[in-house]
Amino acid sequence: MSFLQQLINGVSLGSVYALIALGYTMVYGIIGLINFAHCDIYMVGAYIGFFAATYARLPFVPTLLIAMFGSALLGVIIERVAYKPLRKTTNINLLVTAIGVSLLLENGFNALFGGNPRTYPGYILKQQTVMFGPIRSDALHLIILGISLLLLILLNLFVNRTKMGKAMRATSLDKDAAALMGINVNTTISMTFAIGSALAGAAGMLVAILYSSLDPYMGMMPGIKSFVAAVLGGIGLIPGAFVGGIILGVVETFMAAINSKISGAVAFVILIVILIIKPSGLLGKTVKEKV
């Protein structure tokens, strides 16, 4: 496989990591929580899309929108039921709750639907080979890359050009000051969870189609790698999540081409290195705290 083919596959994989990493970084940026349940919302999104495609026989776009809406709704419910009552307690309480929610979703889906892998119906997106001169690529990778970039652009426009986006940025800087300025902090936090969860749901569905498999534990490893991507770029920073995701996807793809046995360890090596050299991430700035 040529360098350019590997690069396309790597950027495509990285864009999926970026979609998931955005949820981590948005939630961390606004309430300082590492939401470990986020990777399971990714899994739930894949299941919602699977049921819409399998039983309602919906085409790709409506299925994707339903998966995103269902994931967004789940994210808001989790925030309101599990996290909001603990918002004024210590971060460790929120962290333990997030782990609990994650285990609840994984084992709940395993009890409800079983642990056997399922596959999307073949009509949803057909496997095709695309040729660009001498470069041969998979159409699914290109579609996933295109959808991921579109969603990232829409998110960027939403955050920077809308009133709610400004409210999100203000709340992430100082919740109390934002409230004094008339911003509804609770609604803003819920919207943040909704958007991050919708992106995770879209990523879950796209990956389940790409790899022709979904199961209740499918979110575990992509979730960890996406968290690494968020840390790599600078957790709390939306551009950082995108940059970190792309770098991680490209590096992992090239390592898999060299030696597939060690490609899975790349994310963790990167995490260790970045925490030693630049804990604030590639785009993050070191903040000094006065004692």
PDB file of N, CA and C in Angstrom, residues 2 50 70 118 223 230 257:
ATOM      1  N   SER A   2       0.547   2.239  -0.829  1.00  0.00           N
ATOM      2  CA  SER A   2       1.416   3.397  -0.978  1.00  0.00           C
ATOM      3  C   SER A   2       1.314   4.330   0.222  1.00  0.00           C
ATOM      4  N   PHE A  50     -27.761   1.089  14.260  1.00  0.00           N
ATOM      5  CA  PHE A  50     -27.966  -0.296  13.818  1.00  0.00           C
ATOM      6  C   PHE A  50     -29.456  -0.656  13.815  1.00  0.00           C
ATOM      7  N   GLY A  70     -30.212  10.452  19.203  1.00  0.00           N
ATOM      8  CA  GLY A  70     -30.328   9.541  20.349  1.00  0.00           C
ATOM      9  C   GLY A  70     -29.154   9.672  21.296  1.00  0.00           C
ATOM     10  N   ARG A 118     -22.565  -7.643  16.128  1.00  0.00           N
ATOM     11  CA  ARG A 118     -23.595  -7.482  15.099  1.00  0.00           C
ATOM     12  C   ARG A 118     -23.011  -6.680  13.944  1.00  0.00           C
ATOM     13  N   GLY A 223     -12.314   4.814  22.948  1.00  0.00           N
ATOM     14  CA  GLY A 223     -12.495   5.864  23.948  1.00  0.00           C
ATOM     15  C   GLY A 223     -11.178   6.245  24.600  1.00  0.00           C
ATOM     16  N   ALA A 230      -7.105  13.768  22.907  1.00  0.00           N
ATOM     17  CA  ALA A 230      -7.481  15.042  23.546  1.00  0.00           C
ATOM     18  C   ALA A 230      -6.325  15.577  24.384  1.00  0.00           C
ATOM     19  N   ALA A 257       1.095  -0.612   9.573  1.00  0.00           N
ATOM     20  CA  ALA A 257       1.670  -1.098   8.314  1.00  0.00           C
ATOM     21  C   ALA A 257       3.064  -1.694   8.543  1.00  0.00           C
TER      22      ALA A 257
END
